[in-house]
Coordinates of C-alpha atoms in Angstrom, one line a residue:
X1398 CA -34.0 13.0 -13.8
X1399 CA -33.7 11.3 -10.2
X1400 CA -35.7 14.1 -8.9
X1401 CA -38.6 13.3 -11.6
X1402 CA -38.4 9.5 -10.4
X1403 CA -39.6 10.4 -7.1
X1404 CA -36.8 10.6 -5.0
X1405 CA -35.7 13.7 -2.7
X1406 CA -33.0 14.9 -3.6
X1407 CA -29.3 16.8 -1.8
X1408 CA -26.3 17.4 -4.5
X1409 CA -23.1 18.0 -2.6
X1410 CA -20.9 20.1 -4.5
X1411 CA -17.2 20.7 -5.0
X1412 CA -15.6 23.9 -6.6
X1413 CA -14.9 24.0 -10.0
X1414 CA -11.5 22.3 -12.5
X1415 CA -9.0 23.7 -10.1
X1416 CA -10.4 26.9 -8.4
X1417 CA -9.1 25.3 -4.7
X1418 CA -5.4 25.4 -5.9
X1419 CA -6.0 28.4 -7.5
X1420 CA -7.2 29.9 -4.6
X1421 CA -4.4 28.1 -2.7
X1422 CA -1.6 29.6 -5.0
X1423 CA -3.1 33.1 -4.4
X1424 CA -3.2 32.7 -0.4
X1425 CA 0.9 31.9 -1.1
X1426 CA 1.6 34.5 -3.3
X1427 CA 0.3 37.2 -0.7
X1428 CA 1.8 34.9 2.3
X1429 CA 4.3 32.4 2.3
X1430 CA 2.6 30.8 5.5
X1431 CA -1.5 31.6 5.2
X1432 CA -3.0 32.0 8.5
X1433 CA -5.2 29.0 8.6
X1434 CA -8.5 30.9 10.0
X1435 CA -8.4 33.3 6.6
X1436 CA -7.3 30.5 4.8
X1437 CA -10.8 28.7 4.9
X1438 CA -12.6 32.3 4.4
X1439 CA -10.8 32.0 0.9
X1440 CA -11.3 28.2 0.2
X1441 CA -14.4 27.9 1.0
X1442 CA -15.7 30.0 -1.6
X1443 CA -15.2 27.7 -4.2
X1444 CA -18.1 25.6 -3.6
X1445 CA -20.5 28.6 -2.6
X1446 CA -19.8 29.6 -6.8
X1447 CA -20.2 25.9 -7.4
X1448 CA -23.4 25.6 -5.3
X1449 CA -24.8 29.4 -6.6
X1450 CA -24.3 28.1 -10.4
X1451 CA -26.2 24.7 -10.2
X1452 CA -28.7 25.6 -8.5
X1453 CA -29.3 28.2 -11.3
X1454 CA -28.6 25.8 -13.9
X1455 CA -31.5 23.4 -12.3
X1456 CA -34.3 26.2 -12.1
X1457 CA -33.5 26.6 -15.8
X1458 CA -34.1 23.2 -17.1
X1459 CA -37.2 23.5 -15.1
X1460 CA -36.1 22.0 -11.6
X1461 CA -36.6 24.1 -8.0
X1462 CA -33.2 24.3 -6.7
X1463 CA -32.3 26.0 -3.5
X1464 CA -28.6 26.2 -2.4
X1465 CA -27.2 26.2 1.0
X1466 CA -23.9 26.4 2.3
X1467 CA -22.1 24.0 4.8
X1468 CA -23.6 26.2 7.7
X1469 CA -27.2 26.8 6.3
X1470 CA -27.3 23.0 5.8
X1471 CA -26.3 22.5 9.6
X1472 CA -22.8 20.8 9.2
X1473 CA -21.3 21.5 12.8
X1474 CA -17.9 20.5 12.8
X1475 CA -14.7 21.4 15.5
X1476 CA -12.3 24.3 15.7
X1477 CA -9.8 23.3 13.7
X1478 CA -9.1 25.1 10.6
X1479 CA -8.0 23.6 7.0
X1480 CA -9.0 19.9 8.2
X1481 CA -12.1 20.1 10.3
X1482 CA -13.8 17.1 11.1
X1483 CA -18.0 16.6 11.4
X1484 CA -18.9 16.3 14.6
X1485 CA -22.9 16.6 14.2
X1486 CA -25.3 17.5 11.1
X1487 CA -28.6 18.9 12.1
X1488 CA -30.3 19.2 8.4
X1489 CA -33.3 21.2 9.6
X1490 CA -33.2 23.5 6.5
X1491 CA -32.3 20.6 4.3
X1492 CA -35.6 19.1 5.7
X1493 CA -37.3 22.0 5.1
X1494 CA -37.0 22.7 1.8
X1495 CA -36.8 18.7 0.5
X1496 CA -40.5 18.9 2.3
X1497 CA -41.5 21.9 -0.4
X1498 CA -40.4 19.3 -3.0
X1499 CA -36.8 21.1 -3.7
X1500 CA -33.4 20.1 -4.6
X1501 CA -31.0 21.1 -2.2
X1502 CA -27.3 21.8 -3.4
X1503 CA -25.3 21.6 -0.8
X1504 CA -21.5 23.4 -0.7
X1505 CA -19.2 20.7 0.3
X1506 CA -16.2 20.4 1.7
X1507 CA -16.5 23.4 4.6
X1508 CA -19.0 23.6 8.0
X1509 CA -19.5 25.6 11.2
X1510 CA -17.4 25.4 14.5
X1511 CA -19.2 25.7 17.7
X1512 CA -17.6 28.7 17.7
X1513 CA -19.5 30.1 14.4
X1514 CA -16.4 30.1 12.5
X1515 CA -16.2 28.6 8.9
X1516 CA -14.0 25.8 8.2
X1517 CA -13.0 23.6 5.5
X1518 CA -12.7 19.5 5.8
X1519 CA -9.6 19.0 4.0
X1520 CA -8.8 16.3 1.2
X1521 CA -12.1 14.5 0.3
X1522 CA -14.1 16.9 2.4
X1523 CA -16.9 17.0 -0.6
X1524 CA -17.6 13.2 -0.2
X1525 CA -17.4 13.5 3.7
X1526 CA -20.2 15.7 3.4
X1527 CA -22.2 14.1 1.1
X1528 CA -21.9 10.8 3.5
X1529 CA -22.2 13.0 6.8
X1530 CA -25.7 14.5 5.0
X1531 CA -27.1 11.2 3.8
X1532 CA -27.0 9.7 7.4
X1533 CA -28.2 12.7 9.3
X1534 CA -31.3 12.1 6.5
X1535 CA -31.7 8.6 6.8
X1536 CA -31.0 8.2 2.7
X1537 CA -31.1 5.4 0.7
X1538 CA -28.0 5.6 -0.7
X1539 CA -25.0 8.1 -1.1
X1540 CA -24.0 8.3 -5.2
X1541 CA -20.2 10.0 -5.3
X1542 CA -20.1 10.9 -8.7
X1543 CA -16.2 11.7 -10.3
X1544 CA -14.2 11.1 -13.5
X1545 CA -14.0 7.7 -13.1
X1546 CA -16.6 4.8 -12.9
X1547 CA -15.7 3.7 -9.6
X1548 CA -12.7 2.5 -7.9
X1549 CA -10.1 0.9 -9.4
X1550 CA -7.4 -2.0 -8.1
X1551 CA -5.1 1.0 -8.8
X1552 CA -4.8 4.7 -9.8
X1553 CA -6.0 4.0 -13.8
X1554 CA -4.4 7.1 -15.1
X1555 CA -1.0 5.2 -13.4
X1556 CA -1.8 1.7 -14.3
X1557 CA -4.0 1.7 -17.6
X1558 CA -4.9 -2.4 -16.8
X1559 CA -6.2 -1.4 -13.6
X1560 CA -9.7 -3.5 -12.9
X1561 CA -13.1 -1.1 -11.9
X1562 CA -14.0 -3.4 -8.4
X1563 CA -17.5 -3.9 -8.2
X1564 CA -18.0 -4.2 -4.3
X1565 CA -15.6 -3.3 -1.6
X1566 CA -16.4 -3.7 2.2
X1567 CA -16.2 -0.4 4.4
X1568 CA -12.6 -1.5 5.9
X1569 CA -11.3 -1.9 2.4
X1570 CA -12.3 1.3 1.1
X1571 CA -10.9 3.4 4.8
X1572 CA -8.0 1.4 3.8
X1573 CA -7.4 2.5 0.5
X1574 CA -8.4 5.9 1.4
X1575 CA -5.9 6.1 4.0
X1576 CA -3.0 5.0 1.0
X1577 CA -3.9 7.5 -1.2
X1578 CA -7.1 6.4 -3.5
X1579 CA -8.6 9.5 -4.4
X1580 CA -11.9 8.5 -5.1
X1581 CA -13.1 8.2 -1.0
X1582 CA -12.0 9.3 2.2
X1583 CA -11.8 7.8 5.6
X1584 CA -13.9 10.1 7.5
X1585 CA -16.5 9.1 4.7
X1586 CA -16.9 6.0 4.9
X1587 CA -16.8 5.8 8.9
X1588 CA -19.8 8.0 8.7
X1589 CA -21.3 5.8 5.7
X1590 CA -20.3 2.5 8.2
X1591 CA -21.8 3.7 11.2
X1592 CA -25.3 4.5 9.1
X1593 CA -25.0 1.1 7.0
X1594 CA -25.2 3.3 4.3
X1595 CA -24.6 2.0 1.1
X1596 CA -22.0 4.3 -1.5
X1597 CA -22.3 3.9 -5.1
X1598 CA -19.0 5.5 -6.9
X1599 CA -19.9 5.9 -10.3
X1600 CA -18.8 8.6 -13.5
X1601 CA -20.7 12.1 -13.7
X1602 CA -21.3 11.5 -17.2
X1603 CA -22.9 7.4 -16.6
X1604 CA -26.4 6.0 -16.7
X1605 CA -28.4 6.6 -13.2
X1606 CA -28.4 3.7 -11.0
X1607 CA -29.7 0.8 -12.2
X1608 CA -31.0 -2.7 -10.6
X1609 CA -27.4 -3.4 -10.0
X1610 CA -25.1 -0.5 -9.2
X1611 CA -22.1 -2.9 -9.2
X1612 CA -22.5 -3.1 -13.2
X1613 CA -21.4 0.6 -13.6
X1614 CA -19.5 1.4 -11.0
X1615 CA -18.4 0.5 -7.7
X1616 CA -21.1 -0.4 -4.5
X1617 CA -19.3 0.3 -0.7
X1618 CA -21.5 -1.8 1.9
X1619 CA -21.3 -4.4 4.7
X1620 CA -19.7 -7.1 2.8
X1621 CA -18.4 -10.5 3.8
X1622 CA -14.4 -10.6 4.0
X1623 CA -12.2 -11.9 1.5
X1624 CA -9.9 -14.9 1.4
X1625 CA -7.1 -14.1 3.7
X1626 CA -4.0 -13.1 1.3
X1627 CA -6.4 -11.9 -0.9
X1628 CA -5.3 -8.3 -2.5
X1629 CA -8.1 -5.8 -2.8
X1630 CA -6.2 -2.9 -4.5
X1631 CA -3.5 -0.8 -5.0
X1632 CA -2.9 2.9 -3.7
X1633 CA -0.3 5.5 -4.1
X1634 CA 0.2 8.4 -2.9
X1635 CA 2.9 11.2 -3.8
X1636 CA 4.1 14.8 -1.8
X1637 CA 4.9 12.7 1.6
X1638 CA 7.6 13.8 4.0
X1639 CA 8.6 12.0 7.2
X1640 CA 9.1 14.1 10.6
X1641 CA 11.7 11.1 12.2
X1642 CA 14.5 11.5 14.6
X1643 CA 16.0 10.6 18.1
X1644 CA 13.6 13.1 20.6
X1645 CA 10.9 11.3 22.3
X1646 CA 7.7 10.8 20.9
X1647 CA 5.9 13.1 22.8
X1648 CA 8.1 16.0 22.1
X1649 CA 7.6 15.3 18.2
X1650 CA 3.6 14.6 18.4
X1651 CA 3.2 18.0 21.2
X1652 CA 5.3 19.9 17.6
X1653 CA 2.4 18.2 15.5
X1654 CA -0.4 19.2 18.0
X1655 CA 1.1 22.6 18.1
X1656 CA 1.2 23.6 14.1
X1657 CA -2.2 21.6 14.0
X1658 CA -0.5 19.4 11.1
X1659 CA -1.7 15.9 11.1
X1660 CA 0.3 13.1 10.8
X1661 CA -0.3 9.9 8.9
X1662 CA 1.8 7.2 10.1
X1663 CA 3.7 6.9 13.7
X1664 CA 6.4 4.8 14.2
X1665 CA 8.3 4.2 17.1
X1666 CA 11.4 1.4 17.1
X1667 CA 15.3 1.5 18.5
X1668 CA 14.7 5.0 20.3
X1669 CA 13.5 6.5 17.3
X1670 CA 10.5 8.2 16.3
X1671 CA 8.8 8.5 12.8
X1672 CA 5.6 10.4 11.4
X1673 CA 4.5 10.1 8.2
X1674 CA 2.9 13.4 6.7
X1675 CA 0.8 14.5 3.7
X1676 CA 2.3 17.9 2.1
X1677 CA -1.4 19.3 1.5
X1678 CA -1.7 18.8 5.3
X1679 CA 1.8 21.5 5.9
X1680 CA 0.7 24.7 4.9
X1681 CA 3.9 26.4 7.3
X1682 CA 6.1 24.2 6.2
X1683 CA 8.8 26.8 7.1
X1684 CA 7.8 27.3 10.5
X1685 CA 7.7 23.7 11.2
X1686 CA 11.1 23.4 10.4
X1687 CA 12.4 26.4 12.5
X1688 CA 10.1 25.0 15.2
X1689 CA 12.4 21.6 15.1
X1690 CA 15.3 23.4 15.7
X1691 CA 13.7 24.9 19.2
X1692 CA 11.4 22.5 20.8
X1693 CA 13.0 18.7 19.9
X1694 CA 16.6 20.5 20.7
X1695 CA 17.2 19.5 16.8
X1696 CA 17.2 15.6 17.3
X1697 CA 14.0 15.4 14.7
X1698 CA 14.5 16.7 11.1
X1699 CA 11.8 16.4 8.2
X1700 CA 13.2 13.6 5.2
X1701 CA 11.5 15.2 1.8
X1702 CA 10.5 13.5 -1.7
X1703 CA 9.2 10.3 -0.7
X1704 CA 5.9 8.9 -1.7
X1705 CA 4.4 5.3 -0.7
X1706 CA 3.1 2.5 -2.6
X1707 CA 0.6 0.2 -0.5
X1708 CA -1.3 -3.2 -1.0
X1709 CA -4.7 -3.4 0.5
X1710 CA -6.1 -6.4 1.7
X1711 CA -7.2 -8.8 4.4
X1712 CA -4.4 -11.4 6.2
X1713 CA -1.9 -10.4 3.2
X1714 CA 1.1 -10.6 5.9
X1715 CA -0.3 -14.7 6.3
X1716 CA 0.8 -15.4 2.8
X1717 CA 2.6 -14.0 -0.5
X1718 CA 1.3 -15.9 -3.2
X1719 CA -1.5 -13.3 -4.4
X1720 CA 1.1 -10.1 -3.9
X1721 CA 3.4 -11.9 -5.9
X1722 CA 1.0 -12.9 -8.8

């Protein structure tokens, strides 16, 4: 329907229900600790079905679909494996075929290193590509379409008052990504910042945009701040663990670098040292542990079953009143 409205068109797709976990939970049962190169061989095949399937499913209600995945559509990223990041788009086959009047479908969540290896993004890497695509192509706007109509002031399958917010500013929504909200990530709305491009989050299953995107979902854009104290949202976030002890900082971030497991939170205070870390971002979770015992001399140790519970929102340290509310 956008398509017949005149606009050119790029789906980003993820894989299907829960074929990533499924896929994950088969890497384990053959290996407790996946190697992380073969690791994104397996993952990223979800979204090549996903991509293979719609594109079908277009040419038969009488679209012209083409599908690409992230390498065909030019997503370059770096050498890391399991979390990637972008580091260039060059669309040129994108280009191409929205030039022959086509509907691209594009398999999100995985690129290219320089190196030609594939890779996948990590959590949220579907919307990072969808933002990284519609700033190398100058779009209009970036729709991320999910269960929900937008994001909420907290998780509404948690909180079943939780409010839909109708605009959030680009440093509200990297905050809440950064908490937990599941609905964008960081990396995805740096790109989206950097591009002034607008994001519309609305539900798969609503109206297309209308005059006001707000109405039905929620708009991400440059937007004036808020009063200071004034509480945005809500985020949560389960599965954390938190790599703390008495060996220097260095020596606990070099263990980090090493595994290539990133870390969300450091803290450094009374000769202690404190990173905060996502499970889905420890996939050798048992060599990380032996590794503790060898290179920090055993003065870290990792603290497991904790989750976190944050309140997003501009000068909320200056005053209590609206937390407390």
């Amino acid at each position: 329907q956008t398509a017949k409205r005149g606009h050119k068109v790029v789906v980003v797709v993820s894989a299907m229900g829960d074929t990533t976990d499924e896929l994950l939970a088969m890497a384990k049962k053959v290996s407790p600790n996946p190697e992380r190169r073969e690791l994104d061989m397996l993952l990223s095949a979800g979204e090549r079905i996903s991509m293979a399937l719609l594109s079908l499913a277009i040419r038969e209600l009488g679209g012209d679909a083409i599908s690409f995945t992230g390498s065909q559509s030019g997503i370059i990223t770096n050498d890391r494996h399991i979390d990637a990041r972008i580091i260039e788009v060059r669309p040129f086959r994108v280009q191409d075929e929205l030039a022959r009047g086509r509907i691209v479908v594009v398999a999100g969540y995985q690129g290219v290193s320089y190196k030609r290896e594939v890779t996948t993004l990590g959590r949220g890497g579907r919307v990072t590509t969808a933002v990284a695509m519609a700033a190398a192509l100058d779009a209009e706007y970036c729709e991320i379409c999910s269960d929900v109509d937008g994001v909420y002031s907290a998780d509404p399958r948690v909180v079943p008052a939780a409010a839909r917010i109708g605009t959030l500013s680009y440093e509200e929504t990297q905050e809440m990504a950064e908490a937990g909200a599941k609905v964008l990530n960081a990396q995805a709305v740096e790109f989206a910042k950097n591009k002034g491009i607008a994001i519309y989050a609305r539900a798969t299953q609503g109206p297309l945009p209308g005059p006001d995107p707000s109405a039905d979902g929620t708009v991400v854009r440059k937007s004036p701040p808020r009063m200071p104290g004034t509480v945005a949202g809500i985020a949560s976030e389960r599965d954390l663990l938190v790599l703390e002890g008495s060996a220097p900082p260095a020596d606990v971030l070099a263990l980090l670098a090493e595994r290539r497991v990133p870390g969300k939170q450091l803290h450094v205070f009374d000769g202690r040292t404190a990173v905060v870390i996502s499970r889905e971002n420890l996939h050798d979770e048992g060599q990380v542990k032996a590794a503790l015992q060898r290179r920090p001399g055993g003065r870290a140790r990792l603290v497991d079953g904790l989750a976190a519970v944050s309140a997003i929102g501009a000068g909320i340290n200056a005053t209590y009143d609206n937390v407390l509310a």
